[in-house]
CSV table of C-alpha atoms and ligand atoms in Angstrom, one decimal:
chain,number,residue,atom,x,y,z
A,8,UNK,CA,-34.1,-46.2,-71.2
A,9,UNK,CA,-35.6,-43.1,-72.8
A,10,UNK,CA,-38.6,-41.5,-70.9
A,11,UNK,CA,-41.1,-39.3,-72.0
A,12,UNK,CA,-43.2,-38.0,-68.9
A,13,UNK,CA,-43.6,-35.0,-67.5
A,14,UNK,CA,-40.7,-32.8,-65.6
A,15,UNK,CA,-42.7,-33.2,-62.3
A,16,UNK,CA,-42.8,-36.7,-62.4
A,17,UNK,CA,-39.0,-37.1,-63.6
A,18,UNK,CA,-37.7,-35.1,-60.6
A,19,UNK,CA,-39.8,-36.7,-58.1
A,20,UNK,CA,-38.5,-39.6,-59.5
A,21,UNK,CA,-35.0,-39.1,-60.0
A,22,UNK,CA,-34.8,-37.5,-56.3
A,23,UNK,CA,-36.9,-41.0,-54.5
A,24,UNK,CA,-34.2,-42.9,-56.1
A,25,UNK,CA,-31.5,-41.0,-54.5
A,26,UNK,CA,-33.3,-40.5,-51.2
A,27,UNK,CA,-33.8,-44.5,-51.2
A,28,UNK,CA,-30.2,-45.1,-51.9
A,29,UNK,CA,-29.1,-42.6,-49.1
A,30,UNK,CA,-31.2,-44.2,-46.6
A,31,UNK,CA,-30.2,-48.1,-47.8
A,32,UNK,CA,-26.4,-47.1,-47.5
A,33,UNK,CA,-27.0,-45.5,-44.0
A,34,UNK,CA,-28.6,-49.2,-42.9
A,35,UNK,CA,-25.3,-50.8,-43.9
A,36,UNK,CA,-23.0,-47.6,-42.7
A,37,UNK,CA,-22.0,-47.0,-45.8
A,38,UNK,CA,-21.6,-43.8,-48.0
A,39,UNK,CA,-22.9,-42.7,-51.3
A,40,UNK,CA,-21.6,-41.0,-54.2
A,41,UNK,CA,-23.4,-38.2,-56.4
A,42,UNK,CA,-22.2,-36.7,-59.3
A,43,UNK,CA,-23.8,-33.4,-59.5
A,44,UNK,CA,-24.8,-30.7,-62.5
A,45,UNK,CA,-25.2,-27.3,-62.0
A,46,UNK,CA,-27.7,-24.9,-64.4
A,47,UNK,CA,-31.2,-24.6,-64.7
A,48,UNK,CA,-32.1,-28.3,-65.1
A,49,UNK,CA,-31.0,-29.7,-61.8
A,50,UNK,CA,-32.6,-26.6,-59.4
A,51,UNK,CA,-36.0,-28.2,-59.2
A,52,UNK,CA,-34.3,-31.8,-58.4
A,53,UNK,CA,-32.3,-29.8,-55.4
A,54,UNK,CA,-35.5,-28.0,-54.4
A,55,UNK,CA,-36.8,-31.4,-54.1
A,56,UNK,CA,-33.9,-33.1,-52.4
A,57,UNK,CA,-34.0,-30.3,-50.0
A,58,UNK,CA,-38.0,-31.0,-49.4
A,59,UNK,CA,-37.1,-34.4,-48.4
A,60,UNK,CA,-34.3,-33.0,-46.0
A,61,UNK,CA,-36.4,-30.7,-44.1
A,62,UNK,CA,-40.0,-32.5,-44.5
A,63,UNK,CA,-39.2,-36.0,-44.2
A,64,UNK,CA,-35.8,-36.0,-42.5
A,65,UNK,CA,-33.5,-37.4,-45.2
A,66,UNK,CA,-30.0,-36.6,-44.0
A,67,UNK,CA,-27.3,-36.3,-46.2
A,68,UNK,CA,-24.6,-37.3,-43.2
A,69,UNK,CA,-23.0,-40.1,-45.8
A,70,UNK,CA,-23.3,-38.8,-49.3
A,71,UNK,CA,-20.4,-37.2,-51.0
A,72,UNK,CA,-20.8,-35.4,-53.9
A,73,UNK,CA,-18.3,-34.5,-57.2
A,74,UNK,CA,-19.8,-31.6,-59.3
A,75,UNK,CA,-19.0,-31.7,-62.5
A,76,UNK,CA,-17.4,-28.3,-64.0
A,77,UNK,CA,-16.3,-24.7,-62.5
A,78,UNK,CA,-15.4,-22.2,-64.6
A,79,UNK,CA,-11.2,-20.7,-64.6
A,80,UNK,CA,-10.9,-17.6,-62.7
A,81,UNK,CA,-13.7,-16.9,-60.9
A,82,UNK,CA,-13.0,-16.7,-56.7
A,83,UNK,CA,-15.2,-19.8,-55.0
A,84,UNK,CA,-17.4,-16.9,-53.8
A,85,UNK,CA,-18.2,-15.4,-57.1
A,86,UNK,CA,-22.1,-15.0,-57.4
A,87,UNK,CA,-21.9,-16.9,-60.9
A,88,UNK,CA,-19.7,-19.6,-59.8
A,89,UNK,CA,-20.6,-23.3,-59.4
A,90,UNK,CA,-19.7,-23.2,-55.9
A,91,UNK,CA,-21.7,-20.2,-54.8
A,92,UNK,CA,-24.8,-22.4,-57.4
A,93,UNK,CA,-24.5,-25.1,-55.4
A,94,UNK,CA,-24.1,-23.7,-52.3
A,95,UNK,CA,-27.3,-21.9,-52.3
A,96,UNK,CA,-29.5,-24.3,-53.9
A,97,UNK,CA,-28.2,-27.8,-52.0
A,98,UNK,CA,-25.5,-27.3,-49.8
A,99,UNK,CA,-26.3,-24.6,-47.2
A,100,UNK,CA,-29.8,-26.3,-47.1
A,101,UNK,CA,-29.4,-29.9,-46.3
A,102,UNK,CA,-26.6,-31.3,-43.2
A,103,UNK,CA,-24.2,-32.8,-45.6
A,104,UNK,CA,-20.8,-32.5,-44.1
A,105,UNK,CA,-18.7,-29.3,-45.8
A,106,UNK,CA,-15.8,-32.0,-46.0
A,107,UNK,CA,-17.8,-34.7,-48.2
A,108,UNK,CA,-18.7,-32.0,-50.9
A,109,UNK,CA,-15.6,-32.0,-53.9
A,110,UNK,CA,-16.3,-28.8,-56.7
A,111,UNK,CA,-13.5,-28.5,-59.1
A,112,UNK,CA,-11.8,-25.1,-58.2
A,113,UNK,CA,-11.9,-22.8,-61.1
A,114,UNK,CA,-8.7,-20.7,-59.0
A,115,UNK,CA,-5.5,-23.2,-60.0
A,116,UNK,CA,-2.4,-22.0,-61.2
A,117,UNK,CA,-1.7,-23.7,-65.3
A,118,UNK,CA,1.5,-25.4,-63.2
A,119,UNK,CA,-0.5,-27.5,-60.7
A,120,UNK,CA,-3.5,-27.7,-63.0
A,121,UNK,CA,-2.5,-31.5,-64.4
A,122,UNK,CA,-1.9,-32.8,-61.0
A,123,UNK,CA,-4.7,-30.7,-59.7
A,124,UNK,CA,-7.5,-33.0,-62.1
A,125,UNK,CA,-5.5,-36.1,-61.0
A,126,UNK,CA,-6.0,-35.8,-57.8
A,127,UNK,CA,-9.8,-35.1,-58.5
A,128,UNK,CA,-9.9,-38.0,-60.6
A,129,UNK,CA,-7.9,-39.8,-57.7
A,130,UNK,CA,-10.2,-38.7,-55.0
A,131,UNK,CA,-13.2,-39.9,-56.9
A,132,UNK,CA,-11.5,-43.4,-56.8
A,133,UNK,CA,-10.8,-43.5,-53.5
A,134,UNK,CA,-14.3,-43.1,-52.6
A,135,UNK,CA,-15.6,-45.7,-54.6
A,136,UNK,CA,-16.5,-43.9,-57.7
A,137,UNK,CA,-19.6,-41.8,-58.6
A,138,UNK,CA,-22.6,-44.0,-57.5
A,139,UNK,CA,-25.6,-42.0,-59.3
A,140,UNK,CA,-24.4,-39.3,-62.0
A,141,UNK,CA,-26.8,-36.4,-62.6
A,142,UNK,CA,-26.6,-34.8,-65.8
A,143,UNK,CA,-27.9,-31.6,-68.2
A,144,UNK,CA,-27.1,-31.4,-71.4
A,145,UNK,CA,-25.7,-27.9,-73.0
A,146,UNK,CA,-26.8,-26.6,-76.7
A,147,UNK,CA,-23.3,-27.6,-78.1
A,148,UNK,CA,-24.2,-30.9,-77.2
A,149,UNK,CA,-21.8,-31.0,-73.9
A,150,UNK,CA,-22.1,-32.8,-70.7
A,151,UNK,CA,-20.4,-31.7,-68.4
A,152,UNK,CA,-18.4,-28.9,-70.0
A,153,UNK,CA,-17.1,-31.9,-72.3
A,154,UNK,CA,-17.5,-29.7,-75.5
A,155,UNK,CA,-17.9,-31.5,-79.2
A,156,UNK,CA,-14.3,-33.1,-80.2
A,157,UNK,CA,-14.0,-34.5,-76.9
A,158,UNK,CA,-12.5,-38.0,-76.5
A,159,UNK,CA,-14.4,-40.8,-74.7
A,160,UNK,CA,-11.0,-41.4,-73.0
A,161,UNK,CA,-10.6,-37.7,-71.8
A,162,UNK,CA,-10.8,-37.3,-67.7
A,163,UNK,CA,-10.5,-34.5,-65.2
A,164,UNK,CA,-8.7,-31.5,-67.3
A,165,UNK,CA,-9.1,-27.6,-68.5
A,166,UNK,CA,-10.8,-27.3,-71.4
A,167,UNK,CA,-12.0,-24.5,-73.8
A,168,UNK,CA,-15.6,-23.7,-73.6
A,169,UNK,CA,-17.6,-23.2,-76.8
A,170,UNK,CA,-19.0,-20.1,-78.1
A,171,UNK,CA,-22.6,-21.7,-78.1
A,172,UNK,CA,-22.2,-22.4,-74.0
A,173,UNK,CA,-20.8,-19.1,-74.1
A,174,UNK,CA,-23.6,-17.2,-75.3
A,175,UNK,CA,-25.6,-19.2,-73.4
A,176,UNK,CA,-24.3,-18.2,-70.3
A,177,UNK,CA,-24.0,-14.5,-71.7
A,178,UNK,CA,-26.9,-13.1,-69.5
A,179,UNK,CA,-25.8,-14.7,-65.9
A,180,UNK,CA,-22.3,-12.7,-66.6
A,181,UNK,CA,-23.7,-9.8,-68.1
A,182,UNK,CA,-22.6,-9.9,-71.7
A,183,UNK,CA,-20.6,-12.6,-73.8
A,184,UNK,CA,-17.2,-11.1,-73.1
A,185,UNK,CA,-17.6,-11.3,-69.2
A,186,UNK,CA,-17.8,-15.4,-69.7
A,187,UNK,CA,-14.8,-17.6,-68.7
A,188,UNK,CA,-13.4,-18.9,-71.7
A,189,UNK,CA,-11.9,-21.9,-69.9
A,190,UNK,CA,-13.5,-24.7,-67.4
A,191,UNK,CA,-12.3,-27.5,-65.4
A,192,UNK,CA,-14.8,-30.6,-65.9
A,193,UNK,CA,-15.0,-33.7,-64.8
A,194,UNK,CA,-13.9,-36.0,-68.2
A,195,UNK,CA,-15.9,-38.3,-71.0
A,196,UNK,CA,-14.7,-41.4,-69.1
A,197,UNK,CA,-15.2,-39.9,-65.3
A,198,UNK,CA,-19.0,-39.6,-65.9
A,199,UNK,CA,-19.1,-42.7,-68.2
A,200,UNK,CA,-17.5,-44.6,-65.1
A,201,UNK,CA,-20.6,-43.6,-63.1
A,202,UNK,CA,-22.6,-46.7,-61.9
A,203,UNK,CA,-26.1,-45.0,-62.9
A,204,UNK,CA,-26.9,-41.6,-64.7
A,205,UNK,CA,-29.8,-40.1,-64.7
A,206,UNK,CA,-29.9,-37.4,-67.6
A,207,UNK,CA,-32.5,-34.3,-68.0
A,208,UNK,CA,-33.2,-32.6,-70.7
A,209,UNK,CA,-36.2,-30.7,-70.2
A,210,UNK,CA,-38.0,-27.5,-72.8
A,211,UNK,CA,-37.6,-27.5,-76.2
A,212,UNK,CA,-34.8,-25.3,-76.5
A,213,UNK,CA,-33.1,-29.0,-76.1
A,214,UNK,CA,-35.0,-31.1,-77.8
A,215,UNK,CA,-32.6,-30.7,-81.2
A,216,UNK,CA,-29.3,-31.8,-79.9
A,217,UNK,CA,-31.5,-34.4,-77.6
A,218,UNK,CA,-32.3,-35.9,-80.4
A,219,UNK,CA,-28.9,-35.6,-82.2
A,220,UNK,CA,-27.4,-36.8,-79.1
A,221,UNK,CA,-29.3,-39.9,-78.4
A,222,UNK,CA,-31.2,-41.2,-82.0
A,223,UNK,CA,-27.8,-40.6,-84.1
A,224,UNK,CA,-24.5,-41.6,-84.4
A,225,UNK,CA,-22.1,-41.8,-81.4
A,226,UNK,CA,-19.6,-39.2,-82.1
A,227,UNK,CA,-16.7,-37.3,-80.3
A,228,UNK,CA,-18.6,-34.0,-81.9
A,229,UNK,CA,-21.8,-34.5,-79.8
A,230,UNK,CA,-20.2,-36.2,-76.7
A,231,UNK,CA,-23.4,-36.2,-75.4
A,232,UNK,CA,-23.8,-39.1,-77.8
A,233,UNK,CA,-21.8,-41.1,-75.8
A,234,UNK,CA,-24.1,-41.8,-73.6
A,235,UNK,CA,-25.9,-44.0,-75.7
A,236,UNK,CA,-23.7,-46.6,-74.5
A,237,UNK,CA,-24.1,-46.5,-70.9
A,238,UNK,CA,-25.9,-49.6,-69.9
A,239,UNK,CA,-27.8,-48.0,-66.8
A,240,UNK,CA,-28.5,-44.4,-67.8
A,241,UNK,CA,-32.5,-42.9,-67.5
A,242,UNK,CA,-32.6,-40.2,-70.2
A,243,UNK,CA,-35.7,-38.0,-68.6
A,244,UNK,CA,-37.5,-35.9,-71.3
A,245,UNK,CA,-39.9,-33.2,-71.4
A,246,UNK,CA,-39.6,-31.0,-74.1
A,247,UNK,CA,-43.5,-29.4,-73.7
A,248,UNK,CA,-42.1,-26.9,-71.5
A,249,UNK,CA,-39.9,-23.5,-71.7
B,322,LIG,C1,-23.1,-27.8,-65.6
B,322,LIG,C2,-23.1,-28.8,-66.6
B,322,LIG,C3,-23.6,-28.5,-68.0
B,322,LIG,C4,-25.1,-28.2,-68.0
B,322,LIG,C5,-25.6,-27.8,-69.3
B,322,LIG,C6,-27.1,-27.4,-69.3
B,322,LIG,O1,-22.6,-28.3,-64.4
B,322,LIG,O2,-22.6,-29.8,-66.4
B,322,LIG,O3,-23.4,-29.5,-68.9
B,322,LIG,O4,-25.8,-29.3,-67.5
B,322,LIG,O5,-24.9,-26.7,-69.8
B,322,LIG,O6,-27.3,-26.3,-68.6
B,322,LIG,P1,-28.8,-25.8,-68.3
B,322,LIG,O7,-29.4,-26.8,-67.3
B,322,LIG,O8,-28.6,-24.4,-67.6
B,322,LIG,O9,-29.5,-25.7,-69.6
């Protein structure tokens, strides 16, 4: 389902949908599992999450989450890593325990790293699978930090990022040659596995490879594309914004 409102509406939206399936879970003692994003998109979907935490006493005592990416050597603590980004704008905020939250560390040594994603993978298994994937999409048409040429079959592994989701990130680091050149992210298949995604693209910076990813073909060069085939995905639009 493709849907054109506004940003405001999506998040509120996308956030009561996970907030409902918390609180249905906790009546059965069960858990959930989220697949989470990092980047611009997401924050006002955390700020919101948050909101319900602290206004309307959502707890987060059964969720586990899976974060998508982290970028290769930087320390967990670096201010531009995914687990300091999701630390400050979900984590330290909310009373979800420390033990339920899985980021991909961006600190493995190239020996362990194969075993390393297996286990992620593994883990993710264990606990059920992802329950409600939420995704951004980059300008090279990633999701994830699945770049273009990657296989619908490819899971938990290092990959090289591309020069567009370089440049991209060239400000947060300072220049283009301060980026990580390599990530760990979640696979094609691991966030294809997910029971329901909820995808964002919002501002019109994205609206190109949006459309690309979503009215064209299905290709390994726009993995986004892939998505087309999920059969309980929400793609959220709003490209009238910056
Ligand atoms: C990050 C991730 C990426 C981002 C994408 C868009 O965890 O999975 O695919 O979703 O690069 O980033 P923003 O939201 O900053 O435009």
């Amino acid at each position: 389902m493709i849907e054109f409102k506004s940003k405001e509406f999506h998040i509120k939206r996308i956030a009561n949908c996970i907030s409902e399936e918390i609180k249905l879970r906790q009546k059965f003692d069960q858990h959930l599992v989220l697949g989470l994003a990092t980047g611009s998109t997401p924050i006002p979907l955390y700020d919101e999450l948050v909101r319900l935490h602290t206004e309307e006493n959502l707890s987060f005592r059964n969720v586990y989450t899976f974060n998508l990416d982290e970028y290769c050597g930087l320390e967990d603590n670096h201010p531009e890593s995914y687990h300091t980004f999701m630390n400050v704008n979900l984590f330290d905020k909310v009373d979800i325990p420390r033990e339920n939250i899985f980021i991909p560390s961006g600190q493995i040594e190239p020996l362990f790293e194969r075993d390393y994603c297996e286990g992620y993978e593994q883990t993710i298994k264990d606990l059920g699978g992802i329950d409600i994937q939420i995704l951004g999409i980059g300008r090279s048409g990633h999701i994830g930090f699945n770049e273009p040429g990657s296989s619908v079959d490819s899971i938990t592994r290092k990959v090289k990022l591309h020069d567009i989701t370089r440049r991209d990130a060239a400000s947060d680091f300072g220049g283009f040659d301060n980026v990580p050149t390599h990530a760990i992210t979640m696979g094609m298949k691991t966030i294809l596995s997910a029971n329901r995604i909820f995808f964002m693209a919002f501002g019109e910076a994205k609206q190109e490879i949006t459309k690309r990813a979503f009215c064209g073909e299905i290709t390994d060069d726009i993995p986004a594309s892939h998505l087309q085939k999920h059969n309980k995905k929400t793609i959220c639009i709003d490209f009238n914004i910056n």
